[in-house]
Amino acid sequence: MPRVDTESFYRHALARYGENAEGVHWRSTESQQIRFAVLRELLPPDLSRLSLVDVGCGLGDLHAFLAKHDDLPRQYIGLDAVPVMVERARARTGCAILHCDVLSDPLPAADWYLASGAMALLTHEETGLFIDRCLAAARHGLVFNLLKGQHDSMTFNYLMPETIEAWAAERNLGLRIVDGYLSGDFSVAMTHPQPENPGAEGGNQR
């Protein structure tokens, strides 16, 4: 089980702060946008022919970020475990937003999965399950961020890049880690082995 009740955790933040970055437990809009920009760099340069699942989509802020930069994927699907977030994201994005527990519910197939802040409340065991299930549903790979540290928190999920490197090696996955853009945060791209075809659609050429 997560350390805290996820729905209550986010519902109370939304009620307190409103429909903004703080309302989905980001420190600020600026830090949220920095994280989005880093994750975007880990995806293929052209999203226009790809499908993307945004796990823990919250209010649909990633969709707004991509739309602002004229950079939306061919298909955007949001997943969230909090019903009020699902409702708000549907209204904001006009896209398919599914009420979904990634650890147990069926997941839609897509070219790429993305998770920004979605593992913040999980245990380490749940984090591994979350990553495995997203990768099983993603044809090409998963990009995500995590809190960096060795803290034994009763609320938040901290991990070190070395742990992620070991997981990727065990699964024979391609790996790229980006660090240093914000204190206490790092981002990851895990990719399935792809045929050796530089022009393959969705291949990560970065």
PDB file of C-alpha atoms in Angstrom:
ATOM      1  CA  MET A   1       0.000   0.000   0.000  1.00  0.00           C
ATOM      2  CA  PRO A   2       1.156   3.584  -0.602  1.00  0.00           C
ATOM      3  CA  ARG A   3       2.425   5.436   2.435  1.00  0.00           C
ATOM      4  CA  VAL A   4      -0.621   7.745   2.403  1.00  0.00           C
ATOM      5  CA  ASP A   5      -4.080   7.681   0.852  1.00  0.00           C
ATOM      6  CA  THR A   6      -3.450   9.050  -2.644  1.00  0.00           C
ATOM      7  CA  GLU A   7      -6.952  10.336  -3.298  1.00  0.00           C
ATOM      8  CA  SER A   8      -7.167  12.183   0.018  1.00  0.00           C
ATOM      9  CA  PHE A   9      -3.636  13.586  -0.385  1.00  0.00           C
ATOM     10  CA  TYR A  10      -4.400  15.204  -3.753  1.00  0.00           C
ATOM     11  CA  ARG A  11      -8.039  16.072  -3.117  1.00  0.00           C
ATOM     12  CA  HIS A  12      -7.066  18.136  -0.066  1.00  0.00           C
ATOM     13  CA  ALA A  13      -4.291  19.930  -1.986  1.00  0.00           C
ATOM     14  CA  LEU A  14      -6.700  20.788  -4.785  1.00  0.00           C
ATOM     15  CA  ALA A  15      -9.261  22.120  -2.313  1.00  0.00           C
ATOM     16  CA  ARG A  16      -6.612  24.213  -0.545  1.00  0.00           C
ATOM     17  CA  TYR A  17      -4.688  25.662  -3.501  1.00  0.00           C
ATOM     18  CA  GLY A  18      -7.101  25.427  -6.435  1.00  0.00           C
ATOM     19  CA  GLU A  19      -6.450  24.351 -10.005  1.00  0.00           C
ATOM     20  CA  ASN A  20      -2.756  25.170 -10.277  1.00  0.00           C
ATOM     21  CA  ALA A  21       0.628  23.516  -9.801  1.00  0.00           C
ATOM     22  CA  GLU A  22       0.418  23.666  -6.004  1.00  0.00           C
ATOM     23  CA  GLY A  23      -3.020  22.037  -6.206  1.00  0.00           C
ATOM     24  CA  VAL A  24      -1.381  18.872  -7.545  1.00  0.00           C
ATOM     25  CA  HIS A  25       1.475  19.073  -5.019  1.00  0.00           C
ATOM     26  CA  TRP A  26       4.135  20.694  -7.174  1.00  0.00           C
ATOM     27  CA  ARG A  27       6.349  23.159  -5.338  1.00  0.00           C
ATOM     28  CA  SER A  28       5.604  25.808  -7.947  1.00  0.00           C
ATOM     29  CA  THR A  29       4.522  26.260 -11.543  1.00  0.00           C
ATOM     30  CA  GLU A  30       8.146  26.983 -12.453  1.00  0.00           C
ATOM     31  CA  SER A  31       9.456  23.685 -11.066  1.00  0.00           C
ATOM     32  CA  GLN A  32       6.604  21.811 -12.734  1.00  0.00           C
ATOM     33  CA  GLN A  33       7.436  23.355 -16.108  1.00  0.00           C
ATOM     34  CA  ILE A  34      11.155  22.595 -15.687  1.00  0.00           C
ATOM     35  CA  ARG A  35      10.343  18.944 -15.050  1.00  0.00           C
ATOM     36  CA  PHE A  36       8.059  18.822 -18.091  1.00  0.00           C
ATOM     37  CA  ALA A  37      10.785  20.318 -20.283  1.00  0.00           C
ATOM     38  CA  VAL A  38      13.345  17.742 -19.142  1.00  0.00           C
ATOM     39  CA  LEU A  39      10.955  14.843 -19.735  1.00  0.00           C
ATOM     40  CA  ARG A  40      10.074  16.217 -23.165  1.00  0.00           C
ATOM     41  CA  GLU A  41      13.754  16.145 -24.121  1.00  0.00           C
ATOM     42  CA  LEU A  42      13.826  12.434 -23.296  1.00  0.00           C
ATOM     43  CA  LEU A  43      11.071  11.687 -25.815  1.00  0.00           C
ATOM     44  CA  PRO A  44      11.567  11.472 -29.605  1.00  0.00           C
ATOM     45  CA  PRO A  45      11.922  14.843 -31.384  1.00  0.00           C
ATOM     46  CA  ASP A  46       8.644  14.475 -33.309  1.00  0.00           C
ATOM     47  CA  LEU A  47       5.570  13.434 -31.315  1.00  0.00           C
ATOM     48  CA  SER A  48       3.056  14.145 -34.058  1.00  0.00           C
ATOM     49  CA  ARG A  49       2.778  10.504 -35.184  1.00  0.00           C
ATOM     50  CA  LEU A  50       3.015   8.949 -31.732  1.00  0.00           C
ATOM     51  CA  SER A  51       0.615   8.028 -28.940  1.00  0.00           C
ATOM     52  CA  LEU A  52       1.488   9.112 -25.406  1.00  0.00           C
ATOM     53  CA  VAL A  53       0.003   8.066 -22.076  1.00  0.00           C
ATOM     54  CA  ASP A  54       0.432  10.595 -19.268  1.00  0.00           C
ATOM     55  CA  VAL A  55       0.322   8.639 -16.001  1.00  0.00           C
ATOM     56  CA  GLY A  56      -0.855  10.624 -13.015  1.00  0.00           C
ATOM     57  CA  CYS A  57      -1.984  13.370 -15.372  1.00  0.00           C
ATOM     58  CA  GLY A  58      -3.600  15.436 -12.612  1.00  0.00           C
ATOM     59  CA  LEU A  59      -5.304  18.454 -14.147  1.00  0.00           C
ATOM     60  CA  GLY A  60      -3.836  17.833 -17.592  1.00  0.00           C
ATOM     61  CA  ASP A  61      -0.961  20.287 -17.175  1.00  0.00           C
ATOM     62  CA  LEU A  62       1.405  18.287 -19.399  1.00  0.00           C
ATOM     63  CA  HIS A  63      -1.139  18.447 -22.211  1.00  0.00           C
ATOM     64  CA  ALA A  64      -1.292  22.236 -21.783  1.00  0.00           C
ATOM     65  CA  PHE A  65       2.529  22.417 -21.791  1.00  0.00           C
ATOM     66  CA  LEU A  66       2.761  20.472 -25.056  1.00  0.00           C
ATOM     67  CA  ALA A  67      -0.094  22.424 -26.651  1.00  0.00           C
ATOM     68  CA  LYS A  68       1.573  25.718 -25.765  1.00  0.00           C
ATOM     69  CA  HIS A  69       4.646  24.604 -27.717  1.00  0.00           C
ATOM     70  CA  ASP A  70       2.589  23.207 -30.624  1.00  0.00           C
ATOM     71  CA  ASP A  71       4.006  19.815 -29.738  1.00  0.00           C
ATOM     72  CA  LEU A  72       1.049  17.537 -29.038  1.00  0.00           C
ATOM     73  CA  PRO A  73       1.270  13.825 -29.849  1.00  0.00           C
ATOM     74  CA  ARG A  74      -1.057  12.186 -32.342  1.00  0.00           C
ATOM     75  CA  GLN A  75      -2.964  10.714 -29.407  1.00  0.00           C
ATOM     76  CA  TYR A  76      -2.824  11.838 -25.779  1.00  0.00           C
ATOM     77  CA  ILE A  77      -4.340   9.665 -23.041  1.00  0.00           C
ATOM     78  CA  GLY A  78      -4.308  10.664 -19.392  1.00  0.00           C
ATOM     79  CA  LEU A  79      -4.516   8.304 -16.426  1.00  0.00           C
ATOM     80  CA  ASP A  80      -5.239   9.309 -12.863  1.00  0.00           C
ATOM     81  CA  ALA A  81      -6.354   7.525  -9.701  1.00  0.00           C
ATOM     82  CA  VAL A  82      -8.184  10.561  -8.268  1.00  0.00           C
ATOM     83  CA  PRO A  83     -11.730  10.998  -9.664  1.00  0.00           C
ATOM     84  CA  VAL A  84     -11.814  14.792  -9.284  1.00  0.00           C
ATOM     85  CA  MET A  85      -8.554  15.051 -11.256  1.00  0.00           C
ATOM     86  CA  VAL A  86      -9.997  12.850 -14.003  1.00  0.00           C
ATOM     87  CA  GLU A  87     -13.053  15.084 -14.249  1.00  0.00           C
ATOM     88  CA  ARG A  88     -11.039  18.317 -14.384  1.00  0.00           C
ATOM     89  CA  ALA A  89      -8.488  16.932 -16.868  1.00  0.00           C
ATOM     90  CA  ARG A  90     -11.252  15.776 -19.219  1.00  0.00           C
ATOM     91  CA  ALA A  91     -12.741  19.262 -19.215  1.00  0.00           C
ATOM     92  CA  ARG A  92      -9.372  20.948 -19.702  1.00  0.00           C
ATOM     93  CA  THR A  93      -7.914  18.722 -22.415  1.00  0.00           C
ATOM     94  CA  GLY A  94     -10.895  17.337 -24.302  1.00  0.00           C
ATOM     95  CA  CYS A  95      -8.961  14.052 -24.443  1.00  0.00           C
ATOM     96  CA  ALA A  96      -9.489  10.541 -23.129  1.00  0.00           C
ATOM     97  CA  ILE A  97      -8.727  10.667 -19.399  1.00  0.00           C
ATOM     98  CA  LEU A  98      -9.138   7.334 -17.640  1.00  0.00           C
ATOM     99  CA  HIS A  99      -9.734   6.690 -13.944  1.00  0.00           C
ATOM    100  CA  CYS A 100      -7.033   4.109 -13.352  1.00  0.00           C
ATOM    101  CA  ASP A 101      -4.832   2.518 -10.702  1.00  0.00           C
ATOM    102  CA  VAL A 102      -1.625   1.800 -12.597  1.00  0.00           C
ATOM    103  CA  LEU A 103      -0.607  -0.889 -10.105  1.00  0.00           C
ATOM    104  CA  SER A 104      -3.659  -3.077 -10.746  1.00  0.00           C
ATOM    105  CA  ASP A 105      -5.925  -1.919 -13.596  1.00  0.00           C
ATOM    106  CA  PRO A 106      -5.542  -2.773 -17.311  1.00  0.00           C
ATOM    107  CA  LEU A 107      -3.414  -0.170 -19.101  1.00  0.00           C
ATOM    108  CA  PRO A 108      -3.921   1.173 -22.628  1.00  0.00           C
ATOM    109  CA  ALA A 109      -1.260   0.396 -25.213  1.00  0.00           C
ATOM    110  CA  ALA A 110       0.711   3.361 -26.536  1.00  0.00           C
ATOM    111  CA  ASP A 111       4.029   4.218 -28.130  1.00  0.00           C
ATOM    112  CA  TRP A 112       5.309   6.000 -25.037  1.00  0.00           C
ATOM    113  CA  TYR A 113       4.388   6.320 -21.381  1.00  0.00           C
ATOM    114  CA  LEU A 114       5.294   9.373 -19.287  1.00  0.00           C
ATOM    115  CA  ALA A 115       5.040   9.771 -15.509  1.00  0.00           C
ATOM    116  CA  SER A 116       5.806  13.121 -13.897  1.00  0.00           C
ATOM    117  CA  GLY A 117       5.540  12.942 -10.125  1.00  0.00           C
ATOM    118  CA  ALA A 118       3.312   9.881 -10.344  1.00  0.00           C
ATOM    119  CA  MET A 119       5.547   7.710  -8.142  1.00  0.00           C
ATOM    120  CA  ALA A 120       6.060  10.254  -5.370  1.00  0.00           C
ATOM    121  CA  LEU A 121       3.937   8.385  -2.819  1.00  0.00           C
ATOM    122  CA  LEU A 122       4.812   4.793  -3.720  1.00  0.00           C
ATOM    123  CA  THR A 123       6.973   2.335  -1.830  1.00  0.00           C
ATOM    124  CA  HIS A 124      10.117   1.047  -3.550  1.00  0.00           C
ATOM    125  CA  GLU A 125       8.385  -2.258  -4.318  1.00  0.00           C
ATOM    126  CA  GLU A 126       5.416  -0.436  -5.855  1.00  0.00           C
ATOM    127  CA  THR A 127       7.801   1.723  -7.878  1.00  0.00           C
ATOM    128  CA  GLY A 128       9.253  -1.379  -9.532  1.00  0.00           C
ATOM    129  CA  LEU A 129       5.775  -2.722 -10.279  1.00  0.00           C
ATOM    130  CA  PHE A 130       4.685   0.675 -11.648  1.00  0.00           C
ATOM    131  CA  ILE A 131       7.681   0.821 -14.010  1.00  0.00           C
ATOM    132  CA  ASP A 132       7.227  -2.784 -15.171  1.00  0.00           C
ATOM    133  CA  ARG A 133       3.519  -2.342 -15.891  1.00  0.00           C
ATOM    134  CA  CYS A 134       4.022   0.906 -17.812  1.00  0.00           C
ATOM    135  CA  LEU A 135       6.825  -0.629 -19.863  1.00  0.00           C
ATOM    136  CA  ALA A 136       4.648  -3.653 -20.663  1.00  0.00           C
ATOM    137  CA  ALA A 137       2.022  -1.304 -22.143  1.00  0.00           C
ATOM    138  CA  ALA A 138       4.506   0.970 -23.947  1.00  0.00           C
ATOM    139  CA  ARG A 139       5.786  -0.073 -27.360  1.00  0.00           C
ATOM    140  CA  HIS A 140       8.920   2.064 -27.163  1.00  0.00           C
ATOM    141  CA  GLY A 141       9.533   3.202 -23.619  1.00  0.00           C
ATOM    142  CA  LEU A 142       8.785   5.128 -20.456  1.00  0.00           C
ATOM    143  CA  VAL A 143      10.062   8.514 -19.295  1.00  0.00           C
ATOM    144  CA  PHE A 144       9.618   9.528 -15.685  1.00  0.00           C
ATOM    145  CA  ASN A 145      11.015  11.518 -12.802  1.00  0.00           C
ATOM    146  CA  LEU A 146      11.702  10.629  -9.196  1.00  0.00           C
ATOM    147  CA  LEU A 147      12.723  12.335  -5.978  1.00  0.00           C
ATOM    148  CA  LYS A 148      16.443  11.846  -5.458  1.00  0.00           C
ATOM    149  CA  GLY A 149      17.772  10.847  -2.077  1.00  0.00           C
ATOM    150  CA  GLN A 150      18.261   8.166   0.528  1.00  0.00           C
ATOM    151  CA  HIS A 151      15.700   9.552   2.963  1.00  0.00           C
ATOM    152  CA  ASP A 152      13.469   7.132   4.840  1.00  0.00           C
ATOM    153  CA  SER A 153      10.323   9.228   4.521  1.00  0.00           C
ATOM    154  CA  MET A 154       6.922   8.198   5.857  1.00  0.00           C
ATOM    155  CA  THR A 155       5.268  10.102   3.000  1.00  0.00           C
ATOM    156  CA  PHE A 156       7.473  10.487  -0.064  1.00  0.00           C
ATOM    157  CA  ASN A 157       9.376   8.039  -2.252  1.00  0.00           C
ATOM    158  CA  TYR A 158      13.100   8.774  -2.567  1.00  0.00           C
ATOM    159  CA  LEU A 159      15.458   6.779  -4.775  1.00  0.00           C
ATOM    160  CA  MET A 160      18.976   7.098  -6.128  1.00  0.00           C
ATOM    161  CA  PRO A 161      19.921   6.887  -9.820  1.00  0.00           C
ATOM    162  CA  GLU A 162      22.060   3.819  -9.079  1.00  0.00           C
ATOM    163  CA  THR A 163      18.923   1.880  -8.133  1.00  0.00           C
ATOM    164  CA  ILE A 164      17.300   2.760 -11.444  1.00  0.00           C
ATOM    165  CA  GLU A 165      20.463   1.795 -13.312  1.00  0.00           C
ATOM    166  CA  ALA A 166      20.347  -1.637 -11.675  1.00  0.00           C
ATOM    167  CA  TRP A 167      16.666  -2.100 -12.551  1.00  0.00           C
ATOM    168  CA  ALA A 168      17.294  -1.181 -16.186  1.00  0.00           C
ATOM    169  CA  ALA A 169      20.258  -3.571 -16.411  1.00  0.00           C
ATOM    170  CA  GLU A 170      18.173  -6.433 -14.978  1.00  0.00           C
ATOM    171  CA  ARG A 171      15.500  -5.800 -17.638  1.00  0.00           C
ATOM    172  CA  ASN A 172      17.934  -5.299 -20.545  1.00  0.00           C
ATOM    173  CA  LEU A 173      16.551  -1.807 -21.198  1.00  0.00           C
ATOM    174  CA  GLY A 174      18.094   1.229 -22.795  1.00  0.00           C
ATOM    175  CA  LEU A 175      18.638   3.925 -20.180  1.00  0.00           C
ATOM    176  CA  ARG A 176      19.252   7.638 -20.027  1.00  0.00           C
ATOM    177  CA  ILE A 177      19.324   9.623 -16.775  1.00  0.00           C
ATOM    178  CA  VAL A 178      19.255  13.414 -16.507  1.00  0.00           C
ATOM    179  CA  ASP A 179      20.260  15.037 -13.226  1.00  0.00           C
ATOM    180  CA  GLY A 180      21.139  18.491 -11.922  1.00  0.00           C
ATOM    181  CA  TYR A 181      18.214  20.523 -13.292  1.00  0.00           C
ATOM    182  CA  LEU A 182      16.503  20.800  -9.879  1.00  0.00           C
ATOM    183  CA  SER A 183      17.742  19.940  -6.412  1.00  0.00           C
ATOM    184  CA  GLY A 184      16.506  16.558  -5.235  1.00  0.00           C
ATOM    185  CA  ASP A 185      15.074  15.393  -8.557  1.00  0.00           C
ATOM    186  CA  PHE A 186      16.181  13.273 -11.528  1.00  0.00           C
ATOM    187  CA  SER A 187      14.584  12.093 -14.764  1.00  0.00           C
ATOM    188  CA  VAL A 188      14.855   8.822 -16.626  1.00  0.00           C
ATOM    189  CA  ALA A 189      14.139   7.313 -20.034  1.00  0.00           C
ATOM    190  CA  MET A 190      13.853   3.529 -20.155  1.00  0.00           C
ATOM    191  CA  THR A 191      13.504   2.107 -23.659  1.00  0.00           C
ATOM    192  CA  HIS A 192      12.857  -1.317 -25.102  1.00  0.00           C
ATOM    193  CA  PRO A 193      15.493  -2.703 -27.455  1.00  0.00           C
ATOM    194  CA  GLN A 194      14.544  -1.564 -30.980  1.00  0.00           C
ATOM    195  CA  PRO A 195      15.423  -2.981 -34.417  1.00  0.00           C
ATOM    196  CA  GLU A 196      18.576  -1.402 -35.790  1.00  0.00           C
ATOM    197  CA  ASN A 197      16.767   0.977 -38.115  1.00  0.00           C
ATOM    198  CA  PRO A 198      17.644   4.656 -37.608  1.00  0.00           C
ATOM    199  CA  GLY A 199      14.424   5.712 -39.306  1.00  0.00           C
ATOM    200  CA  ALA A 200      12.136   3.524 -37.218  1.00  0.00           C
ATOM    201  CA  GLU A 201       9.092   5.449 -36.098  1.00  0.00           C
ATOM    202  CA  GLY A 202       9.266   6.421 -32.451  1.00  0.00           C
ATOM    203  CA  GLY A 203      12.926   5.524 -32.046  1.00  0.00           C
ATOM    204  CA  ASN A 204      14.740   7.698 -29.525  1.00  0.00           C
ATOM    205  CA  GLN A 205      17.415   9.404 -31.583  1.00  0.00           C
ATOM    206  CA  ARG A 206      18.567  11.784 -28.870  1.00  0.00           C
TER     207      ARG A 206
END
